[in-house]
Structure formats: structure tokens, C-alpha cells
Coordinates of C-alpha atoms in Angstrom, one line a residue:
Chain A
M1 CA 3.0 71.6 115.3
I2 CA 1.4 71.2 112.0
F3 CA 3.5 69.9 109.1
V4 CA 2.5 71.2 105.9
P5 CA 1.4 68.8 103.4
G6 CA 0.5 71.4 101.0
I7 CA 0.8 75.0 101.9
Y8 CA -2.2 75.8 99.8
I9 CA -4.5 73.4 101.9
M10 CA -3.1 75.2 105.0
L11 CA -3.7 78.6 103.6
I12 CA -7.3 77.7 102.9
T13 CA -7.9 76.1 106.1
F14 CA -6.0 78.5 108.1
P15 CA -8.7 78.9 110.9
G16 CA -7.8 75.3 111.8
V17 CA -4.2 76.0 112.4
V18 CA -4.9 79.1 114.5
V19 CA -7.3 77.0 116.7
H20 CA -4.7 74.1 116.8
E21 CA -2.1 76.6 118.2
F22 CA -4.6 78.3 120.5
A23 CA -5.5 75.0 121.9
H24 CA -1.8 74.3 122.8
Q25 CA -1.7 77.7 124.4
L26 CA -5.0 77.1 126.2
F27 CA -3.9 73.9 128.0
C28 CA -0.5 75.7 128.8
R29 CA -2.4 78.5 130.5
I30 CA -4.8 76.1 132.5
F31 CA -1.8 74.3 133.8
G32 CA 0.4 77.4 134.4
V33 CA 3.1 76.3 131.8
A34 CA 5.2 79.2 130.8
I35 CA 4.6 80.1 127.2
F36 CA 7.6 82.0 125.3
E37 CA 6.4 82.4 121.8
V38 CA 3.3 81.6 119.8
K39 CA 3.0 81.6 116.1
Y40 CA -0.6 81.1 115.2
F41 CA -0.1 80.8 111.5
Q42 CA 2.7 81.4 109.0
M43 CA 3.2 80.3 105.3
A44 CA 6.1 78.0 106.3
N45 CA 6.7 74.7 107.7
P46 CA 5.6 74.3 110.6
A47 CA 2.5 76.6 110.0
G48 CA 2.1 77.3 113.6
Y49 CA 3.7 76.5 116.9
V50 CA 4.0 77.2 120.6
K51 CA 7.1 77.4 122.5
H52 CA 6.7 76.5 126.2
E53 CA 9.0 75.4 129.1
P54 CA 9.2 71.6 129.7
V55 CA 6.5 70.7 132.2
R56 CA 7.0 69.6 135.8
N57 CA 3.8 67.3 135.6
P58 CA 3.8 64.9 132.7
I59 CA 0.0 64.5 132.7
H60 CA 0.0 68.3 131.9
Q61 CA 2.3 67.2 129.0
L62 CA -0.3 65.0 127.6
F63 CA -3.0 67.5 127.6
I64 CA -1.1 69.9 126.2
C65 CA -0.2 67.7 123.6
I66 CA -3.8 66.3 122.8
G67 CA -5.4 69.5 123.5
P68 CA -6.0 70.3 119.9
F69 CA -7.7 67.2 119.2
I70 CA -10.2 67.8 121.9
I71 CA -10.7 71.6 121.2
N72 CA -10.5 71.5 117.4
T73 CA -13.0 68.6 117.3
L74 CA -15.4 70.0 119.9
L75 CA -15.3 73.5 118.3
G76 CA -15.5 72.2 114.7
L77 CA -18.6 70.3 115.5
T78 CA -20.3 73.0 117.5
I79 CA -19.7 75.7 114.9
A80 CA -20.7 73.1 111.9
F81 CA -23.9 71.6 113.8
P82 CA -26.3 74.5 113.2
A83 CA -25.2 74.9 109.6
A84 CA -25.1 71.1 108.6
V85 CA -28.4 70.4 109.8
P86 CA -30.4 72.7 107.2
V87 CA -27.9 72.0 104.5
F88 CA -27.5 68.2 104.6
I89 CA -30.7 67.2 106.2
L90 CA -33.2 69.7 104.7
G91 CA -31.5 71.1 101.6
E92 CA -32.2 74.5 102.9
G93 CA -28.7 76.0 103.5
N94 CA -28.0 79.6 103.0
F95 CA -24.6 81.6 102.4
L96 CA -24.0 81.9 106.3
D97 CA -24.4 78.0 106.6
F98 CA -22.0 77.5 104.0
V99 CA -19.5 79.8 105.5
M100 CA -20.2 78.3 109.1
L101 CA -19.4 74.6 107.4
Y102 CA -16.2 76.2 105.9
F103 CA -15.1 77.1 109.5
G104 CA -16.3 74.0 111.3
F105 CA -14.6 71.8 108.6
S106 CA -11.1 73.9 108.7
I107 CA -11.0 73.8 112.4
A108 CA -11.9 70.0 112.8
M109 CA -9.4 69.0 109.9
H110 CA -6.7 70.3 112.1
A111 CA -7.4 68.3 115.1
F112 CA -4.8 65.8 114.9
P113 CA -1.6 66.5 116.9
S114 CA 1.7 66.5 114.9
T115 CA 4.6 64.0 115.2
T116 CA 6.5 66.7 116.8
D117 CA 3.7 67.0 119.5
A118 CA 3.9 63.1 119.7
K119 CA 7.7 63.3 120.0
V120 CA 7.6 65.9 122.9
L121 CA 5.1 63.7 124.5
W122 CA 6.8 60.5 124.3
D123 CA 10.1 61.9 125.3
T124 CA 8.6 63.6 128.5
I125 CA 6.7 60.5 129.4
W126 CA 8.5 57.4 128.2
H127 CA 11.9 58.6 129.0
G128 CA 11.1 61.0 131.9
D129 CA 12.1 60.3 135.5
N130 CA 9.5 58.8 138.2
I131 CA 6.6 58.5 135.7
P132 CA 4.1 55.9 136.8
L133 CA 3.8 52.8 134.9
W134 CA 0.1 53.4 133.8
L135 CA 1.0 56.8 132.4
K136 CA 3.7 55.2 130.1
I137 CA 1.3 52.5 129.0
L138 CA -1.4 55.2 128.2
T139 CA 0.9 57.0 126.2
V140 CA 1.9 54.2 123.9
P141 CA -1.4 53.9 121.9
I142 CA -1.8 57.8 122.1
V143 CA 1.6 58.2 120.4
A144 CA 0.7 55.6 118.0
L145 CA -2.5 57.0 117.1
I146 CA -0.8 60.1 116.4
Y147 CA 1.8 58.8 114.1
L148 CA -1.2 56.7 112.5
G149 CA -2.9 60.0 112.2
A150 CA 0.1 61.7 110.6
A151 CA 0.9 58.9 108.1
G152 CA -3.1 59.0 107.1
S153 CA -2.7 62.7 106.6
M154 CA -0.6 61.9 103.5
F155 CA -3.7 60.3 102.4
M156 CA -5.9 63.1 103.3
L157 CA -7.3 61.4 106.7
N158 CA -7.2 64.7 108.2
L159 CA -9.5 65.9 105.4
L160 CA -11.7 63.0 106.1
Y161 CA -11.8 63.6 109.6
G162 CA -12.9 67.1 109.2
M163 CA -15.6 66.0 106.9
G164 CA -16.9 63.5 109.2
I165 CA -17.0 65.8 112.2
A166 CA -18.2 68.8 110.4
F167 CA -20.7 67.2 107.7
G168 CA -21.5 63.6 108.9
L169 CA -21.6 63.8 112.8
P170 CA -24.3 66.3 112.9
V171 CA -26.5 64.2 110.8
L172 CA -25.9 61.1 112.8
I173 CA -26.6 63.3 115.7
M174 CA -29.9 64.4 114.3
K175 CA -30.8 60.9 113.6
F176 CA -30.1 59.9 117.0
L177 CA -31.9 62.7 118.6
A178 CA -34.9 62.2 116.4
N179 CA -35.6 58.7 118.2
Y180 CA -35.8 60.3 121.6
Y181 CA -37.3 63.9 120.8
Chain B
M1 CA 3.9 72.9 117.6
I2 CA 5.2 72.4 121.1
E3 CA 8.9 73.4 121.5
N4 CA 10.7 73.6 124.7
A5 CA 12.2 76.9 125.9
P6 CA 15.5 78.0 124.5
N7 CA 18.1 77.7 126.8
E8 CA 17.4 80.3 129.3
Q9 CA 19.8 79.1 131.9
E10 CA 22.3 81.0 129.7
E11 CA 20.4 84.1 130.0
Q12 CA 20.2 84.1 133.7
E13 CA 22.3 86.5 135.6
C14 CA 22.0 84.6 139.0
P15 CA 21.8 80.9 138.5
D16 CA 19.8 80.6 141.7
A17 CA 17.1 83.0 140.8
C18 CA 14.1 83.6 138.7
F19 CA 15.6 84.3 135.2
Q20 CA 13.2 86.9 134.5
C21 CA 13.1 89.1 137.8
N22 CA 16.1 87.4 139.5
S23 CA 14.0 86.7 142.6
P24 CA 15.7 84.0 144.6
D25 CA 12.1 82.6 145.2
Y26 CA 11.8 80.4 142.1
E27 CA 9.4 77.4 142.0
P28 CA 11.3 74.0 142.3
G29 CA 11.0 71.1 140.2
Y30 CA 11.0 73.1 136.8
T31 CA 13.7 73.1 134.2
V32 CA 13.3 76.7 133.6
R33 CA 13.7 78.9 136.6
L34 CA 10.8 81.2 137.0
C35 CA 9.1 82.6 140.2
K36 CA 5.3 81.9 140.8
T37 CA 4.4 85.4 139.5
C38 CA 6.5 85.4 136.5
R39 CA 5.4 81.8 135.6
K40 CA 1.9 83.1 136.0
R41 CA 2.6 86.0 133.6
F42 CA 4.3 83.7 131.1
S43 CA 1.6 81.2 131.0
R44 CA -1.0 84.1 130.3
Y45 CA 0.7 84.8 127.1
P46 CA -1.5 87.3 125.4
L47 CA -3.6 86.7 122.4
K48 CA -3.0 88.9 119.3
K49 CA -5.6 91.4 118.5
N50 CA -6.3 90.2 115.0
I51 CA -6.8 86.7 116.6
L52 CA -9.4 88.1 119.3
L53 CA -10.9 90.1 116.4
G54 CA -11.3 86.9 114.4
A55 CA -12.7 85.1 117.1
I56 CA -15.4 87.6 118.1
G57 CA -16.3 87.8 114.2
L58 CA -16.6 84.0 114.2
G59 CA -18.5 84.2 117.6
T60 CA -21.1 86.6 116.2
L61 CA -21.6 84.5 113.0
F62 CA -22.1 81.6 115.3
A63 CA -24.6 83.3 117.2
V64 CA -26.6 84.4 114.2
S65 CA -26.3 80.7 112.9
L66 CA -27.6 79.4 116.3
Y67 CA -30.5 82.0 116.4
S68 CA -31.8 80.5 113.0
F69 CA -31.1 76.9 114.1
Q70 CA -33.9 76.7 116.5
Y71 CA -36.4 76.8 113.5
H72 CA -34.1 74.2 111.5
F73 CA -33.7 72.0 114.4
K74 CA -37.4 71.2 114.8
A75 CA -37.8 70.9 111.1
A76 CA -34.7 68.6 110.9
I77 CA -36.2 66.3 113.6
S78 CA -39.5 66.4 112.1
Y79 CA -37.9 65.3 108.7
E80 CA -35.9 62.5 110.4
K81 CA -38.8 61.2 112.4
G82 CA -40.9 61.3 109.0
I83 CA -38.4 59.3 107.2
T84 CA -38.2 56.7 110.2
Y85 CA -42.1 56.6 110.2
A86 CA -42.1 55.9 106.3
D87 CA -39.4 53.3 106.9
N88 CA -41.5 51.7 109.5
R89 CA -44.7 52.0 107.1
D90 CA -46.4 54.3 109.5
F91 CA -47.6 56.6 106.8
V92 CA -50.2 58.5 108.7
S93 CA -47.5 59.8 111.0
A94 CA -45.0 60.4 108.3
E95 CA -47.8 62.7 106.6
N96 CA -48.1 64.6 109.8
E97 CA -44.3 65.2 110.1
F98 CA -43.8 66.2 106.4
Q99 CA -46.8 68.4 106.4
S100 CA -45.2 70.3 109.4
I101 CA -42.0 70.7 107.5
L102 CA -43.8 72.1 104.6
K103 CA -45.5 74.7 106.7
R104 CA -42.1 75.9 107.5
Y105 CA -40.5 75.3 104.2
P106 CA -43.0 75.4 101.6
Q107 CA -40.4 75.0 98.9
N108 CA -38.7 71.8 100.2
G109 CA -38.5 69.5 97.4
A110 CA -37.5 66.3 99.3
S111 CA -40.4 66.9 102.0
K112 CA -42.8 67.0 99.1
V113 CA -41.7 63.7 97.6
H114 CA -41.9 62.0 100.8
L115 CA -45.3 63.6 101.5
L116 CA -46.3 62.4 97.8
T117 CA -45.4 58.8 98.9
A118 CA -47.3 59.2 102.3
Y119 CA -50.3 60.4 100.6
F120 CA -50.3 57.5 98.1
Y121 CA -50.0 54.8 101.0
N122 CA -52.6 56.6 102.9
N123 CA -54.9 56.3 99.9
K124 CA -55.1 60.2 99.2
L125 CA -54.3 59.8 95.5
E126 CA -55.6 63.4 94.4
A127 CA -53.4 65.1 96.9
A128 CA -50.7 62.8 95.9
D129 CA -51.0 63.7 92.2
S130 CA -51.4 67.3 92.9
I131 CA -47.9 67.4 94.5
R132 CA -46.5 65.3 91.5
N133 CA -47.8 67.8 89.1
E134 CA -46.3 70.7 91.3
L135 CA -43.0 68.9 91.2
E136 CA -43.0 68.2 87.3
K137 CA -44.2 72.0 86.8
N138 CA -41.7 73.5 89.1
P139 CA -38.0 72.2 88.5
S140 CA -36.6 74.6 91.0
L141 CA -38.1 72.4 93.8
R142 CA -34.7 70.4 94.2
Y143 CA -34.6 67.0 95.7
K144 CA -32.1 64.4 95.8
E145 CA -31.6 62.2 92.9
D146 CA -32.7 59.0 94.6
L147 CA -36.0 60.5 95.1
T148 CA -36.6 60.9 91.5
E149 CA -37.3 57.2 91.2
E150 CA -39.8 57.6 93.9
V151 CA -41.8 60.1 91.8
A152 CA -41.4 58.1 88.5
T153 CA -42.7 55.0 90.5
F154 CA -45.7 56.9 92.0
K155 CA -46.5 57.9 88.5
D156 CA -46.8 54.5 87.1
L157 CA -48.8 53.3 90.2
W158 CA -51.3 56.3 89.6
D159 CA -51.6 55.7 86.1
K160 CA -52.2 51.7 86.5
T161 CA -54.9 53.0 89.3
H162 CA -56.5 55.7 87.3
A163 CA -56.7 53.2 84.3
Q164 CA -58.9 50.7 86.7
N165 CA -61.3 53.4 87.7
P166 CA -64.2 52.4 85.3
D167 CA -64.0 48.9 86.4
L168 CA -63.8 49.9 89.9
A169 CA -67.1 52.1 89.5
T170 CA -68.6 48.9 88.0
A171 CA -67.5 46.9 90.9
G172 CA -68.9 49.5 93.3
E173 CA -72.1 49.5 91.7
C174 CA -72.3 45.5 91.9
L175 CA -71.5 45.6 95.5
E176 CA -74.3 48.3 96.3
R177 CA -76.7 46.2 94.4
N178 CA -75.9 43.3 96.4
R179 CA -74.4 41.4 93.1
L180 CA -71.5 40.0 95.3
P181 CA -70.2 37.2 92.9
E182 CA -69.9 39.8 90.2
A183 CA -68.3 42.4 92.4
D184 CA -66.2 39.8 94.0
S185 CA -64.9 38.6 90.2
I186 CA -64.0 42.2 89.3
L187 CA -62.6 43.4 92.4
R188 CA -60.2 40.2 92.4
K189 CA -58.9 41.0 88.9
L190 CA -58.2 44.5 89.8
V191 CA -56.3 43.6 93.0
H192 CA -54.3 40.9 91.4
A193 CA -53.3 43.6 88.5
N194 CA -52.6 46.2 91.1
P195 CA -52.3 45.3 94.6
T196 CA -51.5 49.0 95.6
N197 CA -55.2 49.9 94.4
W198 CA -56.3 50.5 98.1
T199 CA -60.0 51.4 97.1
A200 CA -60.3 48.0 95.1
S201 CA -58.6 46.1 98.1
L202 CA -60.9 47.7 100.6
L203 CA -64.0 47.2 98.3
L204 CA -62.9 43.5 98.0
S205 CA -62.7 43.1 101.8
K206 CA -66.2 44.6 102.1
C207 CA -67.4 42.3 99.4
L208 CA -65.8 39.1 101.1
R209 CA -67.2 40.2 104.4
Q210 CA -70.6 40.4 102.9
E211 CA -69.9 36.8 101.5
Q212 CA -68.9 35.6 105.0
K213 CA -65.6 34.8 103.6
Y214 CA -63.9 36.3 106.8
T215 CA -60.6 34.6 106.7
E216 CA -59.7 35.8 103.0
A217 CA -61.3 39.3 104.0
L218 CA -58.8 39.3 106.9
S219 CA -56.0 38.6 104.8
I220 CA -56.8 41.2 102.4
C221 CA -56.9 43.7 105.3
D222 CA -53.6 42.4 106.9
R223 CA -52.0 42.6 103.3
M224 CA -53.1 46.5 103.0
L225 CA -51.8 47.0 106.4
S226 CA -48.5 45.4 105.7
Y227 CA -47.9 48.3 103.2
N228 CA -49.2 51.0 105.7
H229 CA -49.5 50.0 109.3
Q230 CA -51.8 53.1 109.9
L231 CA -54.2 52.9 106.8
P232 CA -57.2 54.3 108.5
A233 CA -59.8 52.5 106.3
A234 CA -57.9 49.2 106.5
L235 CA -57.8 49.4 110.4
A236 CA -61.7 50.2 110.5
E237 CA -62.5 47.3 108.1
K238 CA -60.2 45.0 110.1
A239 CA -62.1 46.2 113.2
T240 CA -65.6 45.6 111.7
L241 CA -64.5 42.0 110.6
L242 CA -63.2 41.2 113.7
K243 CA -66.1 42.4 115.6
T244 CA -68.4 40.2 113.1
V245 CA -66.4 37.1 113.5
K246 CA -66.7 37.4 117.4

């Protein structure tokens, strides 16, 4: 779920919300978890959601929860990368490059799972029956990071993350590649 | 958002069957009773048409962007390599990299500024000055603010070097006529006033070599090479010196 810090920010960066919900849906599909409803984007709080059945395997819940972090980050970086290089390294960007940067940034910005995602994860794993201890321990920092990310979103942490992934990381990767190419 | 299913139990006609098709063959271990086929069908919740169209559109844009990226990639690698070479004071390699970028993007302002710097340290002052003139005459050649300082620095050094040309010519003449102490004195003054006058430094090294002041001549070469590890004339002079000393 994505809580709305500013409905207009959500509206401007709606491709990221769509991909976020799609990532939840994708992991449900991978693990064969029944989905009852998907809202990719709406002008309300939450801006998007996926209603699915409670999982049988708690590890599936972990992946369904952090799915957007993986998918949005990778997709945001992939889309922005070919555009960020001419814009930020060569200063030779064209209109299409800026469009791709917008998509890459919007998608990467919505990578953080929401606090509701964290709550579902916590309830499933920490309070679930027959959950291995290592998984419970692994869940603690993940949930803590999600809450930290949610708190940071009030200070535009998600915006900075999106910029870092879409604008900063491609430049760093190119600098790294230049040493070995 | 992930929300668990609404209470489907209430909707079930038969509590011991799949709530969708009433098959008694439901999968155990799940809160929501569904048979394998129904669960698979539910997990493959269809993507809406507008989402699919959006994804296809974005995919097409990405393919176009990726197509042009192959050119950008090589140029960006060259640019980063050029910057690294310049930082490491390997200006001949840096010059090659920035020249290759300008073949692809002849109007790339930042590469022109970096090439100007490389030309300067490679003692190609005329080439460097022609780039500076081009940058001054053509304000549409955009480059980052921090590079403006580099252009201004080059202009100062160029003016300083240019002003020393008459004295340099005199020193060259003295050296040719084997008036070594006179040439030595003029060249020392020139190099002291402007340590980045590469021609004066090279002539001074040659003069000192002819005066058999090898250690001093070597230190002049090493000083030039500390500015540019690849300055060909300085490398050649140092090689000659080392051969002579042997």
C-alpha cells in the first residue's frame, strides 16, 4: 500500500504506484497466491492496493512485501540508465531521454514498501505459527527499515531515493565501468 | 497495498469445499479454501488493458532509448576515461579520449574544455587557443560552471606564455649559436616567471644538458613530467639525458 504524502506527488509520479502494485501482484502470481482485487492507481488514500489471500508459506509473504523494492528499483534503474548517461555525463540529452528519466525516477521513487506492507509481514511472520527463528530474526531489520523509510518519506526520502537510483547510480556505474572497459 | 481477502468463509455454500467451485478437493494449509485450479486462476489476476498498453508504450520508448544508448555508452566511457586520465595527469591519453568524443558530438562543450586543457599540457598551444576562441565565440556550447574557471585559467597562462615569446626566441637563438650561459640565464628567468611554459622548460633542459649540468636538467624534465606524465618532448629529453649520463 502507498500512503499519500501529497496526492499531487502521487498523481505526477503515478507510473511508480502502478509498478509498485504490479510488483505485489507479480510475486503473488509467482508464488500462486490468490488475488481478489488489484487497484493500480486511484486518487485516494491508499493510492493503490492488492487484496490477496493469507499466504501458506511465510517466505512468500516476505517476497510479496519487498517485491516492489526489488522490481521498482531494478526497473527504475534500467529505464533511466540509457537516458541518464547522455544527460548527466555528456550533457547531450534529448526529449526522449528526459521522458525516460521521468519514468525511471517515478518508478524508483515508489520502491519503498508501505507501513501496511510491513504490518502484514510482521503479523504473518512474527506472530505466525511454526515460523523458523531465523526468518523471524530476518524480518526484524526489514520491518524496521520499512518503517524508517516510511518515516523518511515525510522528509522526501523516497524522492531522494528515486533521484539516487535514476540519476546518480547510472553515473556511478559508468565511472566504475570506465575503469574496467 | 496488501490486504487479506474478505471473509470468504461466509460466502462459502459448503464449508468443506472450494469456495469458488464447491469442489471438495481444496488445497490444505490455506485460510481461504480454494482448489488448485481456482487458486491458480485467482493468482493469475488479469492485467487491465490500459496497464498493458502503458507497459507496451513504455517498452517501445525504452527500446528506442536503448538503440541510441550504444552510441552514448561508448562516448560516456571515453568521457569518464578522459577525466580519469586528466586527473592522473596522463594528458596524451586524455586528448585521444576527448577527441574521440568530439568526433561523435562535435558541439559537446565540456569535452572541448577538457580537450583544451589536454592540448595545453601537451604543449599544443595553438590548438588549445583555437578551442578557446571557439568557446568564446559560440556561447551555445554549453558546459558546466566549474569548467569556466578552467577556460579562464588557460587564458591567463596563454597570455603569460605568449608575452614571453620574444625572450624565448632570443634564448633559442643563443642556444643555436652555442651561447649557453646567456641562453641559460634567459630561460631560467622565463621558467621562474612561468613554470608552465613548456617550450622554455624544454630549451632550458637542453641548454643544461649541453652545459653538462645533468642533474639539474633531469630535475627540469621531472618537473615537466609531474605536470603531464606523458609529455612526449619531456620524455624524449629525459631519455636523451639518461642515455648521455650512462
